[in-house]
PDB file of C-alpha atoms in Angstrom:
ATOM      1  CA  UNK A   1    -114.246 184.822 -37.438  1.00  0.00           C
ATOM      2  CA  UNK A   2    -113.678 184.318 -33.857  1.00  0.00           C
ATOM      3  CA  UNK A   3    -109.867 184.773 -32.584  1.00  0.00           C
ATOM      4  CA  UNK A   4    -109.300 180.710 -31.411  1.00  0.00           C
ATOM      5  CA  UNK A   5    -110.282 179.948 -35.673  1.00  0.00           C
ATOM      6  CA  UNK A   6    -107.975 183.035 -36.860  1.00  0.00           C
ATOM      7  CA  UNK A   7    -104.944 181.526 -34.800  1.00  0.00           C
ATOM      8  CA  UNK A   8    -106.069 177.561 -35.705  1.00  0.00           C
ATOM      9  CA  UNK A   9    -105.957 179.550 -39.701  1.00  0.00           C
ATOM     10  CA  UNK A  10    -102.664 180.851 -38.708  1.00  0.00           C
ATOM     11  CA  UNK A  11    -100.751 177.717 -37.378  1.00  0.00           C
ATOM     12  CA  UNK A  12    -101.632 175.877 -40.585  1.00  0.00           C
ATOM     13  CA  UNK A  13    -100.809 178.622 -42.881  1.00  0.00           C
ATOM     14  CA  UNK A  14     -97.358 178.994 -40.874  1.00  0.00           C
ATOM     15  CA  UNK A  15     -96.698 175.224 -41.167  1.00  0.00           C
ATOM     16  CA  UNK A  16     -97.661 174.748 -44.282  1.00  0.00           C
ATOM     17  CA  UNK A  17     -95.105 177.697 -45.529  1.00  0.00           C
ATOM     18  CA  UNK A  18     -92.678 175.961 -42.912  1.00  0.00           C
ATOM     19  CA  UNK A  19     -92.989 172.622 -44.809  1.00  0.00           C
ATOM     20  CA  UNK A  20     -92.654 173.915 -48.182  1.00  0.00           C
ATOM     21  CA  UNK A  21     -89.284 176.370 -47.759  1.00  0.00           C
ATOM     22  CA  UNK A  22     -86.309 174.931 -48.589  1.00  0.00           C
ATOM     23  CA  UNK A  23     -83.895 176.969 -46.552  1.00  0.00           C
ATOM     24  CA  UNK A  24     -81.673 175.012 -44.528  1.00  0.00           C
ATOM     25  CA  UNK A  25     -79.334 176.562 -42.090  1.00  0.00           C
ATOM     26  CA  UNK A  26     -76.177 174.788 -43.396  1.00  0.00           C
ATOM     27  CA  UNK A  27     -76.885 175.858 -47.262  1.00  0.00           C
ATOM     28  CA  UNK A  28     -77.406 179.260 -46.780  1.00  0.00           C
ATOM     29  CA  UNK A  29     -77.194 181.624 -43.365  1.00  0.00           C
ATOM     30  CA  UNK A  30     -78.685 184.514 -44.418  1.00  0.00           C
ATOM     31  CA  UNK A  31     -81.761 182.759 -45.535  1.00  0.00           C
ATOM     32  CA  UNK A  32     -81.697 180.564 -42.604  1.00  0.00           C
ATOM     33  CA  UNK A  33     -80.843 184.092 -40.748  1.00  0.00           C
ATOM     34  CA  UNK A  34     -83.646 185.457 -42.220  1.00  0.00           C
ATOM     35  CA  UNK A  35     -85.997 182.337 -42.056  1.00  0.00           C
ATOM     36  CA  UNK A  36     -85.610 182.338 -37.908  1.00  0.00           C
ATOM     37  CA  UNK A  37     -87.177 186.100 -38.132  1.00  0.00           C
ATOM     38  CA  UNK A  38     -90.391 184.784 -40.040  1.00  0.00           C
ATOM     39  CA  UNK A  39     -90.253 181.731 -37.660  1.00  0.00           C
ATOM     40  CA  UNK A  40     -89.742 184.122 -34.398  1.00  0.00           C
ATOM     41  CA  UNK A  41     -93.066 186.183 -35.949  1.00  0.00           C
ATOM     42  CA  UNK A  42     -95.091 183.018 -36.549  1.00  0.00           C
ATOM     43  CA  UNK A  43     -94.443 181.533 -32.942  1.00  0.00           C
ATOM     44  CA  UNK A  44     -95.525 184.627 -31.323  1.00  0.00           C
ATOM     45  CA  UNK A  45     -99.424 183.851 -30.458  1.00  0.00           C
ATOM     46  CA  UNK A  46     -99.783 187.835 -30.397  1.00  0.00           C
ATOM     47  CA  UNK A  47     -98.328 188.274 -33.781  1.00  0.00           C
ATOM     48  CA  UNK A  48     -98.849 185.156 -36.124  1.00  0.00           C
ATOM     49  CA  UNK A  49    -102.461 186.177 -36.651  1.00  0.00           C
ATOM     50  CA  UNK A  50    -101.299 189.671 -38.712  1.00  0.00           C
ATOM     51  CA  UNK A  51     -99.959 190.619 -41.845  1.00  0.00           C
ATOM     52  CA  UNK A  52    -100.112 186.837 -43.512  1.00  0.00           C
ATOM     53  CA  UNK A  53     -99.420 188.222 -46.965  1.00  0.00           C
ATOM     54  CA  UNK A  54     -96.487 190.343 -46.166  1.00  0.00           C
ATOM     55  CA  UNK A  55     -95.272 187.273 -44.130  1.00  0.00           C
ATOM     56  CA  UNK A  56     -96.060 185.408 -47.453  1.00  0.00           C
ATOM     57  CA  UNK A  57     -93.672 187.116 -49.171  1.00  0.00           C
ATOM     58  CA  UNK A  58     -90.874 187.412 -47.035  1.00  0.00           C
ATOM     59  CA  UNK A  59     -91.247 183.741 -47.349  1.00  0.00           C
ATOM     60  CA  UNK A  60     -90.871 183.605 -50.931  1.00  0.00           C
ATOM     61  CA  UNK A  61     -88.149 186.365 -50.618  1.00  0.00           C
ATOM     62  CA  UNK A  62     -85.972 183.989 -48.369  1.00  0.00           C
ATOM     63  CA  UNK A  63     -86.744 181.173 -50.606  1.00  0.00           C
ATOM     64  CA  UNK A  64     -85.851 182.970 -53.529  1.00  0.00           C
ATOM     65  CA  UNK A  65     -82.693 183.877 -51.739  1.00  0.00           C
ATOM     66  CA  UNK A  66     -82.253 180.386 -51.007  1.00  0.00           C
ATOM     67  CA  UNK A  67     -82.196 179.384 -54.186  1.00  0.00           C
ATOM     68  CA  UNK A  68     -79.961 181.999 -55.931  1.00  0.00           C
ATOM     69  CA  UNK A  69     -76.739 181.792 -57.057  1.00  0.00           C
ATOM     70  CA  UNK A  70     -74.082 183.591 -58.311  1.00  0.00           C
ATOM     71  CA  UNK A  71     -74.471 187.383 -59.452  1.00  0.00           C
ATOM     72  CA  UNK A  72     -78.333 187.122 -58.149  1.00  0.00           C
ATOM     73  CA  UNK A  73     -77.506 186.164 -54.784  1.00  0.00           C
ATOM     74  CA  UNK A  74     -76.984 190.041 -53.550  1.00  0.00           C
ATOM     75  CA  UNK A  75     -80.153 191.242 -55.062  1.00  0.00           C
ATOM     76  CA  UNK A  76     -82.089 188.500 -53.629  1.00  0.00           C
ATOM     77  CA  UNK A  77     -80.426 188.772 -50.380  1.00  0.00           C
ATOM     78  CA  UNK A  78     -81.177 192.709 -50.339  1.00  0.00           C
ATOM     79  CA  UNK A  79     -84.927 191.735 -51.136  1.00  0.00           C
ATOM     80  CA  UNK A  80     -85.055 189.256 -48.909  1.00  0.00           C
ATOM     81  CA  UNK A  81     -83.874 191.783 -45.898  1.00  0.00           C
ATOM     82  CA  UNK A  82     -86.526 194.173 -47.242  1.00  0.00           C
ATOM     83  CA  UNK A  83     -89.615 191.413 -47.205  1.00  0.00           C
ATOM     84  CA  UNK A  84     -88.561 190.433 -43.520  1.00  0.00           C
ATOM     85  CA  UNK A  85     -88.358 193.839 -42.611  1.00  0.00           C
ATOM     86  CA  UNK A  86     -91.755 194.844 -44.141  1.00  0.00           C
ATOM     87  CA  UNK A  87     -92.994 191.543 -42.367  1.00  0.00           C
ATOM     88  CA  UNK A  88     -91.839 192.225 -39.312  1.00  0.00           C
ATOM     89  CA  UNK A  89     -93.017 196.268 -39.546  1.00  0.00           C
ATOM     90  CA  UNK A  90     -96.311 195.085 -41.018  1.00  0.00           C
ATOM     91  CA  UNK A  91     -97.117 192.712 -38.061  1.00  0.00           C
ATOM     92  CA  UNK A  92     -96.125 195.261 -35.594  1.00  0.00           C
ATOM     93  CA  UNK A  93     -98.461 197.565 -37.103  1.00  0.00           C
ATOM     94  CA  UNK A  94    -101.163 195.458 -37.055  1.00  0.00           C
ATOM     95  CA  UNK A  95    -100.578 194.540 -33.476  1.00  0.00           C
ATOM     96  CA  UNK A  96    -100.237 198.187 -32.131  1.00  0.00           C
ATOM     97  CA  UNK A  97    -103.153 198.888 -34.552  1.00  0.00           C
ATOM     98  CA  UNK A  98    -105.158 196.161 -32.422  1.00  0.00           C
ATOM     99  CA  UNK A  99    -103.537 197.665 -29.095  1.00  0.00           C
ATOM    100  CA  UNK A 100    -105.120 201.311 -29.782  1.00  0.00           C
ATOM    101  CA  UNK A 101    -108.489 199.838 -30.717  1.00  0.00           C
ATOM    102  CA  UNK A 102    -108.514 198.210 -27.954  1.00  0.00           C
ATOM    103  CA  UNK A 103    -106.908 201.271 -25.647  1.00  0.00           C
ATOM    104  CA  UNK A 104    -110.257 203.157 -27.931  1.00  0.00           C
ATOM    105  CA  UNK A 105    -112.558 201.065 -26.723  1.00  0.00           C
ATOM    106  CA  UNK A 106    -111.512 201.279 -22.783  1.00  0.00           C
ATOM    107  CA  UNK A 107    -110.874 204.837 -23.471  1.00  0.00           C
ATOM    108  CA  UNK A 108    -114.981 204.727 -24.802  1.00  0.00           C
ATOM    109  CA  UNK A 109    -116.115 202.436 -21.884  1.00  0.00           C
ATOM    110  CA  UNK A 110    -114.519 205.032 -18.983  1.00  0.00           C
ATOM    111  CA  UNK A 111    -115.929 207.618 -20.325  1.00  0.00           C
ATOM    112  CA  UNK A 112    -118.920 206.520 -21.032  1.00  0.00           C
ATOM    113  CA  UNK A 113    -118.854 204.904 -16.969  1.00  0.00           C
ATOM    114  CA  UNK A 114    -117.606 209.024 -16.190  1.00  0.00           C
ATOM    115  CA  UNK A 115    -120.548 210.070 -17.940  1.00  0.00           C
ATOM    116  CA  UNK A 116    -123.311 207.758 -16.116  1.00  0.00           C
ATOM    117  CA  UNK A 117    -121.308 208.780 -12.769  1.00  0.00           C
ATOM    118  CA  UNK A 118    -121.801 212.182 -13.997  1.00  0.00           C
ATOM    119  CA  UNK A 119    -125.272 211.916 -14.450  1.00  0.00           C
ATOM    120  CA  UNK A 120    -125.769 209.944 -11.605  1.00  0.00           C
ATOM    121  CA  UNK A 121    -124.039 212.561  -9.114  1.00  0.00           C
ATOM    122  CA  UNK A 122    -126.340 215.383 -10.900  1.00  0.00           C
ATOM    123  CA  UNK A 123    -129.376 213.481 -10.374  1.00  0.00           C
ATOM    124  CA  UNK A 124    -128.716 213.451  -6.680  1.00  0.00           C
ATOM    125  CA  UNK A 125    -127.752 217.398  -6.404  1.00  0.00           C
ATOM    126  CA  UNK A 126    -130.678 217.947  -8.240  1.00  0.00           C
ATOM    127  CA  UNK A 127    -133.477 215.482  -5.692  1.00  0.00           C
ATOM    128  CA  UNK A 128    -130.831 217.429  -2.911  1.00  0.00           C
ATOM    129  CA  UNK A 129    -132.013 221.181  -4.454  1.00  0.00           C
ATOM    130  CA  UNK A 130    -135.526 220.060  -4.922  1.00  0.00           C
ATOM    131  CA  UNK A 131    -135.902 218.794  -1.187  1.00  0.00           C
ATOM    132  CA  UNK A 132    -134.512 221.882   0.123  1.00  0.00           C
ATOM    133  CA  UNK A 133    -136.162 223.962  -2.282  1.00  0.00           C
ATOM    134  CA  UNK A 134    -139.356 222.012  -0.995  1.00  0.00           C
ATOM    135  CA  UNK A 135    -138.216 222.728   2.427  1.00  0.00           C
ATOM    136  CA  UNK A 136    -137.750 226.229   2.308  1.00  0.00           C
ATOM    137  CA  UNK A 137    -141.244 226.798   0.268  1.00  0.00           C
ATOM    138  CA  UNK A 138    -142.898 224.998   3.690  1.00  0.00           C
ATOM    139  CA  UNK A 139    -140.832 227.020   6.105  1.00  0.00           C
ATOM    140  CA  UNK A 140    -142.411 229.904   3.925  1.00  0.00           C
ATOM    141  CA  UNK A 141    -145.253 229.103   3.763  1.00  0.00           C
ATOM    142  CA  UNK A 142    -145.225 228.406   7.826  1.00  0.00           C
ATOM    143  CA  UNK A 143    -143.769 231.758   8.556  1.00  0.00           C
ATOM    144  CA  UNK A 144    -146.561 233.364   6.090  1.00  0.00           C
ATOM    145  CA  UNK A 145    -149.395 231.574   7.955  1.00  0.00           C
ATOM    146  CA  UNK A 146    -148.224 232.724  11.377  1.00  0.00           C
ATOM    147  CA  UNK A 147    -147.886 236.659  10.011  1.00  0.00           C
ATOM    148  CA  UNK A 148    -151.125 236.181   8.631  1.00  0.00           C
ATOM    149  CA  UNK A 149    -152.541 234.687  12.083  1.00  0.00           C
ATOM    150  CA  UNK A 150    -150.614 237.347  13.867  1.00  0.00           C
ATOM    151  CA  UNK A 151    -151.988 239.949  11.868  1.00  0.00           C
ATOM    152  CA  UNK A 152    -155.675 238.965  12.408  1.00  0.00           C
ATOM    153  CA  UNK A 153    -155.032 238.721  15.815  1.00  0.00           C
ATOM    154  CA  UNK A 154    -153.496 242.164  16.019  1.00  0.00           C
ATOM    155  CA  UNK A 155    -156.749 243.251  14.121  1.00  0.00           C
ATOM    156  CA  UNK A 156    -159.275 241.774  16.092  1.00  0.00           C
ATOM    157  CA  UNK A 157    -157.246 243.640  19.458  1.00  0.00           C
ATOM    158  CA  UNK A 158    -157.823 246.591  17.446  1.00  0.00           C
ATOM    159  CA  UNK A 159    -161.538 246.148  16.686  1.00  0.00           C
ATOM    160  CA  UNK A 160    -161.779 245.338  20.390  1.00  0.00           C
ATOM    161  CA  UNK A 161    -160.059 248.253  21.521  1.00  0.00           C
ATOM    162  CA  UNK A 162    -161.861 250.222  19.295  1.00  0.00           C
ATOM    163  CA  UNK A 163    -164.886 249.125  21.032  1.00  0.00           C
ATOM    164  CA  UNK A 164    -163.758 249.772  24.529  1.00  0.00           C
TER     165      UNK A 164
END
């Protein structure tokens, strides 16, 4: 699924939960509190796209909490804190989860450019070595031809000494 459909998926999802909650600020603030936290997650383009079933429930939670009354208020509150929270930790996760693959990946690519580099630099030592390995074989070979010319010369002024 490519990231512009994920974030079209998102928007809906987060509008649709948006339409359907009945917190309003003036009933209750801790919902409504609580409600600007999932709202604050869901208008963040870097964050909306994670975690849509914790976020799902912290919706419910603040709905819930919404709706309570009475001796069921304080539990609901506490659970809706704890949804939010797990929401908000959730998303985060996700995002920094996203962040090191992607850190993983550039970390990959470098190395893998280091490695080339590498490779590259050692082909060129190597072709270096060989041409003045190649270099110093013809100087040998040079300096070998002219002591074996030398020494024939020196042998034929001995054979024609010896024949003086």
């Amino acid at each position: 699924m490519s990231a512009g459909l994920r974030m079209a998926m998102a928007s809906a999802f987060t509008a649709l939960l948006l339409a359907g909650s009945p917190v309003q600020a003036a009933d209750d603030p801790d919902a409504a509190r609580l409600s600007q936290r999932l709202v604050a997650i869901d208008a963040d383009p870097t964050l909306g796209t994670f975690s849509a079933y914790e976020r799902l429930q912290a919706r419910q939670a603040v709905d819930a909490l919404a709706a309570a009354r009475g001796r069921k208020r304080e539990p609901a509150l506490q659970v809706a804190q704890w949804r939010v929270e797990t929401a908000e930790l959730a998303v985060r996760t996700a995002a920094n989860r996203r962040e090191i693959e992607r850190l993983d990946r550039d970390r990959g690519d470098l190395l893998l450019e280091a490695s080339r580099r590498e490779a590259a630099r050692a082909r060129q030592e190597a072709e270096r070595l060989r041409i003045q390995s190649q270099i110093q074989a013809e100087e040998t070979a040079r300096l070998r031809q002219a002591a074996e010319e030398e020494a024939q010369a020196r042998q034929e002024a001995e054979t024609v000494l010896q024949g003086v």
